[in-house]
Amino acid sequence: MDFFVFISEQWLLVSLLVALLYALAISERLKAGKPASAHEATRLINSDEAKVVDLRDRSEFTAGHIVDAIHIPHGEFEKRVGELAAYKEKTIILADKMGQHAGAVGRQLKKAGYNVRRLEGGMSEWSNQKLPLVKG
């Protein structure tokens, strides 16, 4: 009961706290790379401005992936990050199943100086929009 009394008496402080928490959440999300819609990712890939890195497991990757995507499973990323050195000048688009791992990997790549974008909605959204996938 005291909690609700505090909120009603200190509504300005509580509102400020909520606004700051929201700003922090947005800031942390952008540190992992700005989201890229499937349409924007397609444009970047077709204009050869970006390289897709697929973070899913091998079975999900072979079931269907974006053409010319580099497969580096999330669990192996720290050991294999050096494979991306040749693409430092390009935008790296991180693709995972639904966006659950792209944030952590994106923060690592941004710290290393890469231009990073995260595929909005992950490969689930890509498939839902009936965009092309390469099997195998």
JSON list of N, CA and C in Angstrom, two decimals, residues 1-50:
[
{"chain": "A", "resi": 1, "resn": "MET", "atom": "N", "xyz": [0.83, -1.19, 0.00]},
{"chain": "A", "resi": 1, "resn": "MET", "atom": "CA", "xyz": [0.00, 0.00, 0.00]},
{"chain": "A", "resi": 1, "resn": "MET", "atom": "C", "xyz": [0.87, 1.26, 0.00]},
{"chain": "A", "resi": 2, "resn": "ASP", "atom": "N", "xyz": [1.97, 1.23, 0.76]},
{"chain": "A", "resi": 2, "resn": "ASP", "atom": "CA", "xyz": [2.85, 2.39, 0.81]},
{"chain": "A", "resi": 2, "resn": "ASP", "atom": "C", "xyz": [3.47, 2.68, -0.55]},
{"chain": "A", "resi": 3, "resn": "PHE", "atom": "N", "xyz": [3.65, 1.63, -1.34]},
{"chain": "A", "resi": 3, "resn": "PHE", "atom": "CA", "xyz": [4.21, 1.79, -2.68]},
{"chain": "A", "resi": 3, "resn": "PHE", "atom": "C", "xyz": [3.33, 2.68, -3.54]},
{"chain": "A", "resi": 4, "resn": "PHE", "atom": "N", "xyz": [2.03, 2.43, -3.52]},
{"chain": "A", "resi": 4, "resn": "PHE", "atom": "CA", "xyz": [1.10, 3.21, -4.34]},
{"chain": "A", "resi": 4, "resn": "PHE", "atom": "C", "xyz": [0.98, 4.64, -3.82]},
{"chain": "A", "resi": 5, "resn": "VAL", "atom": "N", "xyz": [1.09, 4.81, -2.53]},
{"chain": "A", "resi": 5, "resn": "VAL", "atom": "CA", "xyz": [1.07, 6.16, -1.95]},
{"chain": "A", "resi": 5, "resn": "VAL", "atom": "C", "xyz": [2.30, 6.92, -2.42]},
{"chain": "A", "resi": 6, "resn": "PHE", "atom": "N", "xyz": [3.46, 6.26, -2.38]},
{"chain": "A", "resi": 6, "resn": "PHE", "atom": "CA", "xyz": [4.70, 6.89, -2.85]},
{"chain": "A", "resi": 6, "resn": "PHE", "atom": "C", "xyz": [4.57, 7.31, -4.31]},
{"chain": "A", "resi": 7, "resn": "ILE", "atom": "N", "xyz": [4.05, 6.40, -5.15]},
{"chain": "A", "resi": 7, "resn": "ILE", "atom": "CA", "xyz": [3.91, 6.71, -6.58]},
{"chain": "A", "resi": 7, "resn": "ILE", "atom": "C", "xyz": [2.97, 7.90, -6.78]},
{"chain": "A", "resi": 8, "resn": "SER", "atom": "N", "xyz": [1.87, 7.95, -6.05]},
{"chain": "A", "resi": 8, "resn": "SER", "atom": "CA", "xyz": [0.92, 9.05, -6.23]},
{"chain": "A", "resi": 8, "resn": "SER", "atom": "C", "xyz": [1.49, 10.37, -5.72]},
{"chain": "A", "resi": 9, "resn": "GLU", "atom": "N", "xyz": [2.32, 10.32, -4.68]},
{"chain": "A", "resi": 9, "resn": "GLU", "atom": "CA", "xyz": [2.90, 11.57, -4.15]},
{"chain": "A", "resi": 9, "resn": "GLU", "atom": "C", "xyz": [4.14, 12.00, -4.93]},
{"chain": "A", "resi": 10, "resn": "GLN", "atom": "N", "xyz": [4.85, 11.06, -5.47]},
{"chain": "A", "resi": 10, "resn": "GLN", "atom": "CA", "xyz": [6.11, 11.37, -6.18]},
{"chain": "A", "resi": 10, "resn": "GLN", "atom": "C", "xyz": [6.01, 11.01, -7.66]},
{"chain": "A", "resi": 11, "resn": "TRP", "atom": "N", "xyz": [4.89, 11.33, -8.27]},
{"chain": "A", "resi": 11, "resn": "TRP", "atom": "CA", "xyz": [4.65, 10.95, -9.64]},
{"chain": "A", "resi": 11, "resn": "TRP", "atom": "C", "xyz": [5.69, 11.53, -10.61]},
{"chain": "A", "resi": 12, "resn": "LEU", "atom": "N", "xyz": [6.18, 12.72, -10.30]},
{"chain": "A", "resi": 12, "resn": "LEU", "atom": "CA", "xyz": [7.18, 13.33, -11.18]},
{"chain": "A", "resi": 12, "resn": "LEU", "atom": "C", "xyz": [8.49, 12.54, -11.16]},
{"chain": "A", "resi": 13, "resn": "LEU", "atom": "N", "xyz": [8.95, 12.14, -9.98]},
{"chain": "A", "resi": 13, "resn": "LEU", "atom": "CA", "xyz": [10.17, 11.35, -9.87]},
{"chain": "A", "resi": 13, "resn": "LEU", "atom": "C", "xyz": [10.01, 9.97, -10.51]},
{"chain": "A", "resi": 14, "resn": "VAL", "atom": "N", "xyz": [8.87, 9.35, -10.30]},
{"chain": "A", "resi": 14, "resn": "VAL", "atom": "CA", "xyz": [8.60, 8.04, -10.89]},
{"chain": "A", "resi": 14, "resn": "VAL", "atom": "C", "xyz": [8.56, 8.15, -12.41]},
{"chain": "A", "resi": 15, "resn": "SER", "atom": "N", "xyz": [7.94, 9.19, -12.93]},
{"chain": "A", "resi": 15, "resn": "SER", "atom": "CA", "xyz": [7.88, 9.40, -14.39]},
{"chain": "A", "resi": 15, "resn": "SER", "atom": "C", "xyz": [9.27, 9.61, -14.96]},
{"chain": "A", "resi": 16, "resn": "LEU", "atom": "N", "xyz": [10.09, 10.37, -14.26]},
{"chain": "A", "resi": 16, "resn": "LEU", "atom": "CA", "xyz": [11.46, 10.61, -14.71]},
{"chain": "A", "resi": 16, "resn": "LEU", "atom": "C", "xyz": [12.26, 9.30, -14.71]},
{"chain": "A", "resi": 17, "resn": "LEU", "atom": "N", "xyz": [12.08, 8.49, -13.68]},
{"chain": "A", "resi": 17, "resn": "LEU", "atom": "CA", "xyz": [12.75, 7.19, -13.62]},
{"chain": "A", "resi": 17, "resn": "LEU", "atom": "C", "xyz": [12.34, 6.30, -14.78]},
{"chain": "A", "resi": 18, "resn": "VAL", "atom": "N", "xyz": [11.07, 6.23, -15.08]},
{"chain": "A", "resi": 18, "resn": "VAL", "atom": "CA", "xyz": [10.59, 5.41, -16.19]},
{"chain": "A", "resi": 18, "resn": "VAL", "atom": "C", "xyz": [11.17, 5.92, -17.51]},
{"chain": "A", "resi": 19, "resn": "ALA", "atom": "N", "xyz": [11.19, 7.23, -17.71]},
{"chain": "A", "resi": 19, "resn": "ALA", "atom": "CA", "xyz": [11.74, 7.81, -18.94]},
{"chain": "A", "resi": 19, "resn": "ALA", "atom": "C", "xyz": [13.23, 7.49, -19.08]},
{"chain": "A", "resi": 20, "resn": "LEU", "atom": "N", "xyz": [13.98, 7.58, -17.98]},
{"chain": "A", "resi": 20, "resn": "LEU", "atom": "CA", "xyz": [15.41, 7.27, -18.02]},
{"chain": "A", "resi": 20, "resn": "LEU", "atom": "C", "xyz": [15.66, 5.79, -18.30]},
{"chain": "A", "resi": 21, "resn": "LEU", "atom": "N", "xyz": [14.86, 4.92, -17.72]},
{"chain": "A", "resi": 21, "resn": "LEU", "atom": "CA", "xyz": [15.00, 3.48, -17.99]},
{"chain": "A", "resi": 21, "resn": "LEU", "atom": "C", "xyz": [14.70, 3.18, -19.46]},
{"chain": "A", "resi": 22, "resn": "TYR", "atom": "N", "xyz": [13.70, 3.84, -20.00]},
{"chain": "A", "resi": 22, "resn": "TYR", "atom": "CA", "xyz": [13.35, 3.65, -21.41]},
{"chain": "A", "resi": 22, "resn": "TYR", "atom": "C", "xyz": [14.50, 4.13, -22.30]},
{"chain": "A", "resi": 23, "resn": "ALA", "atom": "N", "xyz": [15.07, 5.29, -21.98]},
{"chain": "A", "resi": 23, "resn": "ALA", "atom": "CA", "xyz": [16.20, 5.83, -22.76]},
{"chain": "A", "resi": 23, "resn": "ALA", "atom": "C", "xyz": [17.41, 4.90, -22.67]},
{"chain": "A", "resi": 24, "resn": "LEU", "atom": "N", "xyz": [17.65, 4.33, -21.50]},
{"chain": "A", "resi": 24, "resn": "LEU", "atom": "CA", "xyz": [18.76, 3.39, -21.34]},
{"chain": "A", "resi": 24, "resn": "LEU", "atom": "C", "xyz": [18.54, 2.14, -22.19]},
{"chain": "A", "resi": 25, "resn": "ALA", "atom": "N", "xyz": [17.33, 1.63, -22.19]},
{"chain": "A", "resi": 25, "resn": "ALA", "atom": "CA", "xyz": [17.02, 0.44, -22.99]},
{"chain": "A", "resi": 25, "resn": "ALA", "atom": "C", "xyz": [17.23, 0.70, -24.47]},
{"chain": "A", "resi": 26, "resn": "ILE", "atom": "N", "xyz": [16.80, 1.85, -24.95]},
{"chain": "A", "resi": 26, "resn": "ILE", "atom": "CA", "xyz": [16.99, 2.19, -26.37]},
{"chain": "A", "resi": 26, "resn": "ILE", "atom": "C", "xyz": [18.48, 2.36, -26.68]},
{"chain": "A", "resi": 27, "resn": "SER", "atom": "N", "xyz": [19.20, 3.02, -25.79]},
{"chain": "A", "resi": 27, "resn": "SER", "atom": "CA", "xyz": [20.63, 3.22, -26.00]},
{"chain": "A", "resi": 27, "resn": "SER", "atom": "C", "xyz": [21.38, 1.89, -26.07]},
{"chain": "A", "resi": 28, "resn": "GLU", "atom": "N", "xyz": [21.07, 0.98, -25.17]},
{"chain": "A", "resi": 28, "resn": "GLU", "atom": "CA", "xyz": [21.72, -0.34, -25.18]},
{"chain": "A", "resi": 28, "resn": "GLU", "atom": "C", "xyz": [21.37, -1.12, -26.43]},
{"chain": "A", "resi": 29, "resn": "ARG", "atom": "N", "xyz": [20.14, -0.98, -26.88]},
{"chain": "A", "resi": 29, "resn": "ARG", "atom": "CA", "xyz": [19.71, -1.69, -28.09]},
{"chain": "A", "resi": 29, "resn": "ARG", "atom": "C", "xyz": [20.47, -1.17, -29.32]},
{"chain": "A", "resi": 30, "resn": "LEU", "atom": "N", "xyz": [20.68, 0.13, -29.39]},
{"chain": "A", "resi": 30, "resn": "LEU", "atom": "CA", "xyz": [21.40, 0.70, -30.53]},
{"chain": "A", "resi": 30, "resn": "LEU", "atom": "C", "xyz": [22.89, 0.39, -30.49]},
{"chain": "A", "resi": 31, "resn": "LYS", "atom": "N", "xyz": [23.43, 0.12, -29.31]},
{"chain": "A", "resi": 31, "resn": "LYS", "atom": "CA", "xyz": [24.85, -0.26, -29.22]},
{"chain": "A", "resi": 31, "resn": "LYS", "atom": "C", "xyz": [25.09, -1.58, -29.93]},
{"chain": "A", "resi": 32, "resn": "ALA", "atom": "N", "xyz": [24.06, -2.38, -30.05]},
{"chain": "A", "resi": 32, "resn": "ALA", "atom": "CA", "xyz": [24.19, -3.68, -30.71]},
{"chain": "A", "resi": 32, "resn": "ALA", "atom": "C", "xyz": [23.99, -3.58, -32.22]},
{"chain": "A", "resi": 33, "resn": "GLY", "atom": "N", "xyz": [23.74, -2.39, -32.72]},
{"chain": "A", "resi": 33, "resn": "GLY", "atom": "CA", "xyz": [23.51, -2.21, -34.14]},
{"chain": "A", "resi": 33, "resn": "GLY", "atom": "C", "xyz": [22.07, -1.83, -34.40]},
{"chain": "A", "resi": 34, "resn": "LYS", "atom": "N", "xyz": [21.90, -0.90, -35.30]},
{"chain": "A", "resi": 34, "resn": "LYS", "atom": "CA", "xyz": [20.56, -0.44, -35.64]},
{"chain": "A", "resi": 34, "resn": "LYS", "atom": "C", "xyz": [19.81, -1.56, -36.38]},
{"chain": "A", "resi": 35, "resn": "PRO", "atom": "N", "xyz": [18.53, -1.75, -36.07]},
{"chain": "A", "resi": 35, "resn": "PRO", "atom": "CA", "xyz": [17.76, -2.77, -36.78]},
{"chain": "A", "resi": 35, "resn": "PRO", "atom": "C", "xyz": [17.62, -2.43, -38.28]},
{"chain": "A", "resi": 36, "resn": "ALA", "atom": "N", "xyz": [17.66, -3.46, -39.11]},
{"chain": "A", "resi": 36, "resn": "ALA", "atom": "CA", "xyz": [17.46, -3.29, -40.55]},
{"chain": "A", "resi": 36, "resn": "ALA", "atom": "C", "xyz": [16.26, -4.15, -40.95]},
{"chain": "A", "resi": 37, "resn": "SER", "atom": "N", "xyz": [15.30, -3.54, -41.60]},
{"chain": "A", "resi": 37, "resn": "SER", "atom": "CA", "xyz": [14.14, -4.30, -42.09]},
{"chain": "A", "resi": 37, "resn": "SER", "atom": "C", "xyz": [14.60, -5.24, -43.19]},
{"chain": "A", "resi": 38, "resn": "ALA", "atom": "N", "xyz": [13.78, -6.21, -43.50]},
{"chain": "A", "resi": 38, "resn": "ALA", "atom": "CA", "xyz": [14.11, -7.15, -44.58]},
{"chain": "A", "resi": 38, "resn": "ALA", "atom": "C", "xyz": [14.29, -6.40, -45.90]},
{"chain": "A", "resi": 39, "resn": "HIS", "atom": "N", "xyz": [13.46, -5.39, -46.13]},
{"chain": "A", "resi": 39, "resn": "HIS", "atom": "CA", "xyz": [13.58, -4.58, -47.36]},
{"chain": "A", "resi": 39, "resn": "HIS", "atom": "C", "xyz": [14.92, -3.86, -47.41]},
{"chain": "A", "resi": 40, "resn": "GLU", "atom": "N", "xyz": [15.29, -3.22, -46.30]},
{"chain": "A", "resi": 40, "resn": "GLU", "atom": "CA", "xyz": [16.56, -2.49, -46.27]},
{"chain": "A", "resi": 40, "resn": "GLU", "atom": "C", "xyz": [17.75, -3.45, -46.38]},
{"chain": "A", "resi": 41, "resn": "ALA", "atom": "N", "xyz": [17.67, -4.60, -45.72]},
{"chain": "A", "resi": 41, "resn": "ALA", "atom": "CA", "xyz": [18.74, -5.59, -45.82]},
{"chain": "A", "resi": 41, "resn": "ALA", "atom": "C", "xyz": [18.90, -6.07, -47.26]},
{"chain": "A", "resi": 42, "resn": "THR", "atom": "N", "xyz": [17.80, -6.30, -47.94]},
{"chain": "A", "resi": 42, "resn": "THR", "atom": "CA", "xyz": [17.84, -6.72, -49.34]},
{"chain": "A", "resi": 42, "resn": "THR", "atom": "C", "xyz": [18.52, -5.67, -50.20]},
{"chain": "A", "resi": 43, "resn": "ARG", "atom": "N", "xyz": [18.19, -4.42, -49.97]},
{"chain": "A", "resi": 43, "resn": "ARG", "atom": "CA", "xyz": [18.81, -3.33, -50.73]},
{"chain": "A", "resi": 43, "resn": "ARG", "atom": "C", "xyz": [20.32, -3.29, -50.50]},
{"chain": "A", "resi": 44, "resn": "LEU", "atom": "N", "xyz": [20.74, -3.41, -49.23]},
{"chain": "A", "resi": 44, "resn": "LEU", "atom": "CA", "xyz": [22.16, -3.38, -48.90]},
{"chain": "A", "resi": 44, "resn": "LEU", "atom": "C", "xyz": [22.91, -4.58, -49.49]},
{"chain": "A", "resi": 45, "resn": "ILE", "atom": "N", "xyz": [22.29, -5.74, -49.44]},
{"chain": "A", "resi": 45, "resn": "ILE", "atom": "CA", "xyz": [22.92, -6.96, -49.99]},
{"chain": "A", "resi": 45, "resn": "ILE", "atom": "C", "xyz": [23.04, -6.86, -51.51]},
{"chain": "A", "resi": 46, "resn": "ASN", "atom": "N", "xyz": [21.98, -6.44, -52.17]},
{"chain": "A", "resi": 46, "resn": "ASN", "atom": "CA", "xyz": [21.98, -6.35, -53.64]},
{"chain": "A", "resi": 46, "resn": "ASN", "atom": "C", "xyz": [22.95, -5.30, -54.17]},
{"chain": "A", "resi": 47, "resn": "SER", "atom": "N", "xyz": [23.17, -4.24, -53.39]},
{"chain": "A", "resi": 47, "resn": "SER", "atom": "CA", "xyz": [24.10, -3.19, -53.83]},
{"chain": "A", "resi": 47, "resn": "SER", "atom": "C", "xyz": [25.53, -3.49, -53.38]},
{"chain": "A", "resi": 48, "resn": "ASP", "atom": "N", "xyz": [25.75, -4.67, -52.81]},
{"chain": "A", "resi": 48, "resn": "ASP", "atom": "CA", "xyz": [27.07, -5.12, -52.36]},
{"chain": "A", "resi": 48, "resn": "ASP", "atom": "C", "xyz": [27.66, -4.21, -51.29]},
{"chain": "A", "resi": 49, "resn": "GLU", "atom": "N", "xyz": [26.79, -3.59, -50.49]},
{"chain": "A", "resi": 49, "resn": "GLU", "atom": "CA", "xyz": [27.23, -2.74, -49.39]},
{"chain": "A", "resi": 49, "resn": "GLU", "atom": "C", "xyz": [27.28, -3.50, -48.07]},
{"chain": "A", "resi": 50, "resn": "ALA", "atom": "N", "xyz": [26.74, -4.71, -48.04]},
{"chain": "A", "resi": 50, "resn": "ALA", "atom": "CA", "xyz": [26.63, -5.45, -46.78]},
{"chain": "A", "resi": 50, "resn": "ALA", "atom": "C", "xyz": [26.95, -6.92, -46.97]}
]
